[in-house]
Amino acid sequence: MADVLVGIYGASGFGREVLPLVREQLKTTSAELVFVDDGDVPKVLNGYPVLRYDEFLESDAGEKKLVFAIANSAIREKLAAKCTKDGIRSLSVRADNTVILDEVDVGEGVILCHFTQLTSNIRIGKYFHANIYSYVAHDCVIGDYVTFAPSVRCNGNVVIEDHAYIGAGAVIKQGTPEKPLVIGKSAVVGMGAVVTKDVPPGVTVVGNPAKVFEPRKR
Ligand SMILES: CC(C)(COP(=O)(O)OP(=O)(O)OC[C@H]1O[C@@H](n2cnc3c(N)ncnc32)[C@H](O)[C@@H]1OP(=O)(O)O)[C@@H](O)C(=O)NCCC(=O)NCCS
């Protein structure tokens, strides 16, 4: 029986990128690692067992924790709520070369991948994902279940509301203390966008300068 069993919830591409971070973080402990996934996935992935959630719950480990490596923030929230109800705590993950400066407050269950930088005076909510090479600069406020794809550049005095998704390589212009730049709840910023103005809740923007995304009629 494992003393501590840590499940990486989600055995997709991101989950397979996150497991090695967890392995490194827990290398001086006796924790055992598994993937947890209810989808149609092999029983072993990259040398680690894949358990269904009910199998994970039933395992007789002394303590169980989960890392929510699921990019879709709505699913992430749903699963986190279910696991909390089942008495399973989340584990935050922080790659060994993450840079975090002064007065940074980060919520539970976050994943900070390699080369993430959080500078000074930043507030970040729960279950935030920062994929590789992303940064958050001074005086930003990030909500719950926000997702950064790789290489997001979020400059100072920016507010990002809950469930927003920021695509790979996006650049967000700095706001000011009096008027932060605001990315609204559940907004999507497309890969490569250069965001120079507020983005309303629920809206997708793309391009440089970023504009509301209107897919062509086919
Ligand atoms: C903006 C986005 C959400 C739109 O997704 P979608 O609705 O599936 O869009 P499609 O791929 O069907 O593309 C529709 C059109 O928009 C264009 N387009 C898509 N994304 C674009 C972007 N980021 N910037 C500019 N144009 C874009 C496509 O070329 C296509 O143009 P066309 O109609 O002339 O052929 C998506 O493309 C995106 O940028 N997602 C983020 C991806 C990312 O960062 N992944 C990281 C994984 S870790």
Coordinates of C-alpha atoms in Angstrom, one line a residue, residues 4-172:
V4 CA 0.7 8.7 -0.5
L5 CA -0.9 8.2 -3.9
V6 CA -0.9 11.1 -6.3
G7 CA -3.1 11.0 -9.3
I8 CA -2.6 13.2 -12.4
Y9 CA -6.2 13.7 -13.5
G10 CA -6.1 13.7 -17.2
A11 CA -3.8 11.4 -19.3
S12 CA -3.9 13.6 -22.4
G13 CA -0.9 15.5 -23.8
F14 CA -0.9 18.0 -21.0
G15 CA -1.2 15.4 -18.3
R16 CA 1.8 13.5 -19.8
E17 CA 3.7 16.8 -19.6
V18 CA 2.7 17.5 -16.0
L19 CA 3.5 14.0 -14.5
P20 CA 7.3 14.6 -14.8
L21 CA 7.0 17.9 -12.9
V22 CA 5.1 16.1 -10.1
R23 CA 7.8 13.3 -10.1
E24 CA 10.5 15.9 -9.7
Q25 CA 8.6 17.8 -7.0
L26 CA 8.0 14.6 -5.0
K27 CA 11.4 12.9 -5.7
T28 CA 12.4 12.9 -2.0
T29 CA 9.1 11.3 -0.9
S30 CA 7.7 7.8 -1.2
A31 CA 4.6 9.1 -3.1
E32 CA 3.5 6.9 -5.9
L33 CA 2.2 8.5 -9.1
V34 CA -0.6 7.3 -11.4
F35 CA -2.7 8.8 -14.1
V36 CA -6.4 9.1 -13.5
D37 CA -8.7 9.1 -16.5
D38 CA -12.1 7.7 -17.3
G39 CA -11.6 7.9 -21.1
D40 CA -10.6 5.3 -23.6
V41 CA -6.9 5.2 -22.7
P42 CA -4.4 2.4 -22.3
K43 CA -3.9 0.9 -18.8
V44 CA -0.2 2.0 -18.7
L45 CA 1.1 5.3 -20.2
N46 CA 4.8 6.3 -20.2
G47 CA 5.4 3.6 -17.6
Y48 CA 2.7 4.7 -15.1
P49 CA -0.6 3.0 -14.4
V50 CA -3.8 4.6 -15.6
L51 CA -6.7 4.2 -13.1
R52 CA -10.3 5.1 -13.5
Y53 CA -11.5 7.6 -10.9
D54 CA -13.5 4.9 -9.0
E55 CA -10.3 2.7 -8.9
F56 CA -8.3 5.7 -7.6
L57 CA -11.0 6.3 -4.9
E58 CA -11.0 2.6 -3.9
S59 CA -7.3 2.3 -3.6
D60 CA -6.1 1.7 -0.1
A61 CA -3.3 4.3 0.0
G62 CA -2.9 6.2 3.2
E63 CA -3.4 9.6 1.6
K64 CA -4.6 10.5 -1.9
K65 CA -4.1 13.7 -3.8
L66 CA -5.0 14.9 -7.3
V67 CA -3.4 17.2 -9.8
F68 CA -6.0 18.5 -12.3
A69 CA -4.1 18.5 -15.6
I70 CA -7.1 19.3 -17.8
A71 CA -7.0 22.3 -20.0
N72 CA -10.7 22.8 -20.3
S73 CA -11.5 25.0 -17.4
A74 CA -15.2 24.1 -17.1
I75 CA -14.3 20.4 -16.8
R76 CA -11.4 21.3 -14.5
E77 CA -13.9 23.0 -12.2
K78 CA -16.4 20.2 -12.3
L79 CA -13.8 17.5 -11.5
A80 CA -12.2 19.6 -8.7
A81 CA -15.7 20.1 -7.1
K82 CA -16.4 16.3 -7.3
C83 CA -13.1 15.4 -5.8
T84 CA -13.4 17.9 -3.0
K85 CA -16.8 16.3 -2.2
D86 CA -15.1 12.9 -2.1
G87 CA -12.6 14.3 0.4
I88 CA -9.6 14.3 -2.0
R89 CA -7.3 17.2 -1.8
S90 CA -5.5 18.9 -4.7
L91 CA -1.8 19.2 -5.1
S92 CA -0.2 22.3 -6.6
V93 CA 2.6 21.8 -9.0
R94 CA 5.5 24.1 -9.5
A95 CA 8.4 23.2 -11.9
D96 CA 11.8 23.4 -10.3
N97 CA 12.9 26.4 -12.4
T98 CA 9.7 28.6 -11.8
V99 CA 10.6 32.1 -10.8
I100 CA 8.4 33.7 -8.1
L101 CA 9.4 37.1 -6.7
D102 CA 7.8 39.2 -3.9
E103 CA 4.2 39.2 -2.5
V104 CA 2.7 36.6 -4.9
D105 CA -0.4 34.9 -3.6
V106 CA -1.4 31.8 -5.5
G107 CA -4.6 29.7 -4.9
E108 CA -4.9 25.9 -4.5
G109 CA -4.4 23.4 -7.3
V110 CA -2.3 25.5 -9.7
I111 CA 0.1 24.1 -12.2
L112 CA 3.2 26.2 -13.0
C113 CA 5.2 24.5 -15.9
H114 CA 8.9 25.0 -16.7
F115 CA 10.1 28.6 -17.2
T116 CA 7.0 30.2 -15.7
Q117 CA 7.8 33.6 -14.1
L118 CA 5.5 35.4 -11.6
T119 CA 7.1 38.6 -10.7
S120 CA 6.0 40.9 -7.8
N121 CA 2.7 41.8 -6.2
I122 CA 0.4 39.3 -8.0
R123 CA -2.8 37.6 -7.0
I124 CA -3.8 34.4 -8.7
G125 CA -6.9 32.3 -8.0
K126 CA -7.3 28.6 -7.8
Y127 CA -6.6 25.9 -10.4
F128 CA -4.6 28.3 -12.6
H129 CA -2.5 26.7 -15.4
A130 CA 0.6 28.4 -16.7
N131 CA 2.1 26.4 -19.5
I132 CA 5.8 26.5 -20.4
Y133 CA 7.5 29.9 -20.8
S134 CA 4.6 32.0 -19.6
Y135 CA 4.9 35.1 -17.4
V136 CA 2.7 37.2 -15.2
A137 CA 4.2 40.7 -14.4
H138 CA 3.7 43.0 -11.4
D139 CA 0.3 44.0 -10.0
C140 CA -1.8 41.5 -12.0
V141 CA -4.9 39.9 -10.6
I142 CA -5.8 36.5 -12.2
G143 CA -9.1 34.7 -11.3
D144 CA -10.0 31.1 -10.8
Y145 CA -9.6 28.4 -13.5
V146 CA -7.7 30.6 -15.8
T147 CA -5.5 28.9 -18.4
F148 CA -2.3 30.1 -20.1
A149 CA -1.1 28.2 -23.1
P150 CA 2.7 28.3 -23.7
S151 CA 4.5 31.6 -23.9
V152 CA 1.8 33.9 -22.7
R153 CA 3.2 37.3 -21.9
C154 CA 0.9 39.0 -19.4
N155 CA 2.3 42.5 -18.6
G156 CA 1.7 44.6 -15.5
N157 CA -1.6 45.8 -14.1
V158 CA -3.8 43.3 -16.0
V159 CA -6.9 41.7 -14.6
I160 CA -7.9 38.3 -16.0
E161 CA -11.3 37.1 -14.8
D162 CA -12.3 33.5 -14.0
H163 CA -12.2 30.8 -16.8
A164 CA -10.5 33.0 -19.4
Y165 CA -8.2 31.1 -21.8
I166 CA -5.1 32.8 -23.2
G167 CA -3.6 31.2 -26.3
A168 CA 0.0 30.4 -27.1
G169 CA 2.3 33.3 -27.7
A170 CA -0.4 36.0 -26.8
V171 CA 0.9 39.3 -25.6
I172 CA -1.3 41.4 -23.2

